[in-house]
Amino acid sequence: ELDGEMWRTLPLEAVVRAGLGNGVVLDRPRARTLARELRRLAALQTATSALRRRDRSARELRERLEDRGVSPVDRERTLATLESAGLLDDRRVAHERARALAGRGSGDELIRDDLGRRGLAADEIESAVAELPPEAERAAAVVARRGPGPKTARYLASRGFGEDALTLAVAAEDQATLG
C-alpha cells in the first residue's frame, strides 16, 4: 500500500531486501534498493526461464540476458548465483550435448563445432569428445544402418565424421563388391 491505497504487488524477497514493511516510509534510498532488487529478480527470472527449456552454457545465458537489456553487473551477479546453485555448469552442458549429438549420428568435428559455437572452452570440448564412443564405432553403426557406398560416405562427411570414417564407408562397399 502507498498512502493507504493499493499500490502494487511486489515479490517478497525484494520487499525484505529493501527493508520495507508496514509503516516504513518508502524514501529515495529504499526506492533505489527496491528498484535494484526488482532488476536483479527479473534477470534471475529470465535466466531460469531459459534454463527451464534446456541446459545452456554461461555464454549463451550471458548473451540472452544482454539481449533482454540486463546490465553487465546484474548479468554477472545472476550467472554467479546460478553457478553457485549448480544450475549453470559448462562442463555438464558440454558432456550432455556431446552425448546427444553422438547419439544422433554426429561425428567429432560436428560436435566440436557445435560446442564451440555455444561458447564452451576448448578443454571442456575435448574432454566431452574424449568420453564418447570412438568415432569409428559410431561411423560403423551408420554404415551398417545405411549400407556402404558413396552416399553413405557423403552422409558421414556432412555429419562431421573424419577421413577414417569415410574410408570405412567406401572400404565396406569394396569388400561387399569383391566378396
Coordinates of C-alpha atoms in Angstrom, one line a residue:
E1 CA 0.0 0.0 0.0
L2 CA 1.0 3.6 -0.6
D3 CA -0.8 6.3 1.4
G4 CA -3.5 3.8 2.3
E5 CA -4.2 2.8 -1.3
M6 CA -3.2 -0.4 -3.1
W7 CA -0.1 0.5 -5.0
R8 CA 1.4 -2.7 -6.4
T9 CA 2.3 -6.3 -5.6
L10 CA 6.0 -6.9 -5.2
P11 CA 8.0 -10.1 -4.7
L12 CA 8.5 -10.8 -1.0
E13 CA 12.3 -11.2 -1.5
A14 CA 12.6 -7.7 -3.0
V15 CA 10.4 -6.2 -0.2
V16 CA 12.5 -7.8 2.5
R17 CA 15.9 -6.8 0.9
A18 CA 14.7 -3.2 0.5
G19 CA 13.7 -3.2 4.2
L20 CA 10.0 -2.4 3.5
G21 CA 7.2 -3.2 5.9
N22 CA 4.1 -1.8 7.4
G23 CA 4.6 1.8 8.5
V24 CA 8.0 2.1 6.8
V25 CA 8.4 5.1 4.6
L26 CA 9.4 4.5 1.0
D27 CA 12.1 7.1 0.9
R28 CA 14.5 7.6 -2.0
P29 CA 17.3 5.2 -0.8
R30 CA 14.7 2.4 -0.2
A31 CA 13.1 3.1 -3.6
R32 CA 16.5 2.7 -5.2
T33 CA 17.2 -0.5 -3.3
L34 CA 13.8 -1.8 -4.3
A35 CA 14.3 -1.0 -7.9
R36 CA 17.8 -2.7 -7.8
E37 CA 16.2 -5.8 -6.3
L38 CA 13.4 -5.9 -8.8
R39 CA 16.0 -5.7 -11.6
R40 CA 18.0 -8.5 -10.0
L41 CA 15.0 -10.7 -9.7
A42 CA 13.9 -10.0 -13.3
A43 CA 17.4 -11.0 -14.5
L44 CA 17.2 -14.2 -12.5
Q45 CA 13.7 -15.0 -13.8
T46 CA 14.9 -14.5 -17.4
A47 CA 17.8 -16.8 -16.9
T48 CA 15.9 -19.6 -15.0
S49 CA 13.2 -19.4 -17.7
A50 CA 15.8 -20.1 -20.4
L51 CA 17.3 -22.9 -18.3
R52 CA 13.9 -24.5 -17.9
R53 CA 13.7 -25.2 -21.6
R54 CA 17.2 -26.7 -21.9
D55 CA 20.7 -26.6 -20.4
R56 CA 22.7 -23.6 -21.6
S57 CA 26.3 -22.5 -21.4
A58 CA 27.3 -19.4 -19.5
R59 CA 28.0 -17.6 -22.7
E60 CA 24.5 -18.4 -24.1
L61 CA 22.9 -17.1 -20.9
R62 CA 25.1 -14.0 -20.8
E63 CA 24.0 -13.2 -24.4
R64 CA 20.3 -13.9 -23.6
L65 CA 20.5 -11.5 -20.6
E66 CA 22.3 -8.9 -22.7
D67 CA 19.6 -9.2 -25.4
R68 CA 17.0 -8.6 -22.7
G69 CA 18.7 -5.4 -21.6
V70 CA 20.1 -6.6 -18.3
S71 CA 23.0 -4.5 -17.1
P72 CA 26.5 -6.1 -17.0
V73 CA 26.6 -6.1 -13.2
D74 CA 23.2 -7.8 -12.9
R75 CA 24.2 -10.3 -15.7
E76 CA 27.4 -11.4 -13.8
R77 CA 25.6 -11.5 -10.5
T78 CA 22.9 -13.7 -12.0
L79 CA 25.4 -16.1 -13.6
A80 CA 27.3 -16.3 -10.3
T81 CA 24.1 -17.1 -8.4
L82 CA 23.1 -19.8 -10.9
E83 CA 26.6 -21.3 -10.8
S84 CA 26.7 -21.5 -7.0
A85 CA 23.3 -23.2 -7.1
G86 CA 24.6 -25.7 -9.6
L87 CA 22.1 -24.7 -12.3
L88 CA 24.8 -23.4 -14.6
D89 CA 27.7 -25.8 -15.4
D90 CA 29.5 -25.5 -18.7
R91 CA 31.2 -28.9 -18.2
R92 CA 27.8 -30.6 -17.8
V93 CA 26.5 -28.8 -20.9
A94 CA 29.5 -29.9 -23.0
H95 CA 29.2 -33.6 -22.0
E96 CA 25.4 -33.8 -22.3
R97 CA 25.3 -32.0 -25.7
A98 CA 28.2 -34.2 -27.0
R99 CA 26.4 -37.4 -25.9
A100 CA 23.1 -36.2 -27.5
L101 CA 24.8 -35.3 -30.8
A102 CA 26.8 -38.5 -30.9
G103 CA 23.6 -40.4 -30.2
R104 CA 22.0 -38.8 -33.3
G105 CA 24.9 -39.9 -35.5
S106 CA 27.2 -36.9 -35.4
G107 CA 30.9 -37.0 -35.9
D108 CA 33.6 -35.5 -33.7
E109 CA 34.1 -32.4 -35.8
L110 CA 30.4 -31.5 -35.9
I111 CA 30.3 -32.0 -32.1
R112 CA 33.4 -29.8 -31.6
D113 CA 31.9 -27.1 -33.8
D114 CA 28.5 -27.2 -32.1
L115 CA 30.1 -26.9 -28.6
G116 CA 32.4 -24.2 -29.8
R117 CA 29.5 -22.1 -31.1
R118 CA 27.9 -22.4 -27.6
G119 CA 31.0 -20.7 -26.1
L120 CA 32.4 -23.7 -24.3
A121 CA 36.1 -23.8 -23.5
A122 CA 38.4 -25.9 -25.7
D123 CA 39.4 -28.2 -22.8
E124 CA 35.7 -28.8 -21.9
I125 CA 35.0 -29.7 -25.6
E126 CA 38.0 -32.1 -25.8
S127 CA 37.0 -33.7 -22.5
A128 CA 33.4 -34.2 -23.7
V129 CA 34.5 -35.7 -27.1
A130 CA 37.1 -38.0 -25.3
E131 CA 34.3 -39.6 -23.3
L132 CA 32.3 -40.5 -26.4
P133 CA 32.5 -43.9 -28.0
P134 CA 35.2 -43.9 -30.7
E135 CA 34.2 -42.2 -33.9
A136 CA 35.0 -45.3 -35.9
E137 CA 32.4 -47.3 -33.9
R138 CA 29.7 -44.6 -34.4
A139 CA 30.6 -44.5 -38.2
A140 CA 30.4 -48.3 -38.4
A141 CA 26.9 -48.2 -36.9
V142 CA 25.8 -45.6 -39.5
V143 CA 27.4 -47.7 -42.3
A144 CA 25.6 -50.8 -41.0
R145 CA 22.3 -48.9 -40.9
R146 CA 22.5 -47.1 -44.3
G147 CA 24.7 -49.6 -46.2
P148 CA 28.2 -48.9 -47.5
G149 CA 28.8 -46.7 -50.5
P150 CA 29.5 -43.2 -51.7
K151 CA 26.1 -41.9 -50.5
T152 CA 26.9 -43.1 -47.0
A153 CA 30.4 -41.6 -47.2
R154 CA 28.8 -38.2 -48.2
Y155 CA 26.3 -38.5 -45.4
L156 CA 29.1 -39.2 -42.9
A157 CA 31.1 -36.2 -44.2
S158 CA 28.1 -34.0 -43.8
R159 CA 27.7 -35.2 -40.2
G160 CA 31.2 -34.2 -39.3
F161 CA 32.9 -37.6 -39.4
G162 CA 36.7 -37.7 -40.2
E163 CA 38.5 -39.2 -43.1
D164 CA 38.9 -42.5 -41.4
A165 CA 35.1 -42.9 -41.2
L166 CA 34.7 -42.0 -44.8
T167 CA 37.3 -44.6 -45.7
L168 CA 35.4 -47.2 -43.7
A169 CA 32.2 -46.5 -45.7
V170 CA 33.9 -46.8 -49.0
A171 CA 36.1 -49.8 -47.9
A172 CA 33.0 -51.6 -46.7
E173 CA 31.5 -51.3 -50.1
D174 CA 34.6 -52.5 -51.8
Q175 CA 34.6 -55.6 -49.5
A176 CA 30.9 -56.3 -50.4
T177 CA 31.7 -55.9 -54.1
L178 CA 34.8 -58.1 -54.0
G179 CA 33.1 -60.8 -52.0

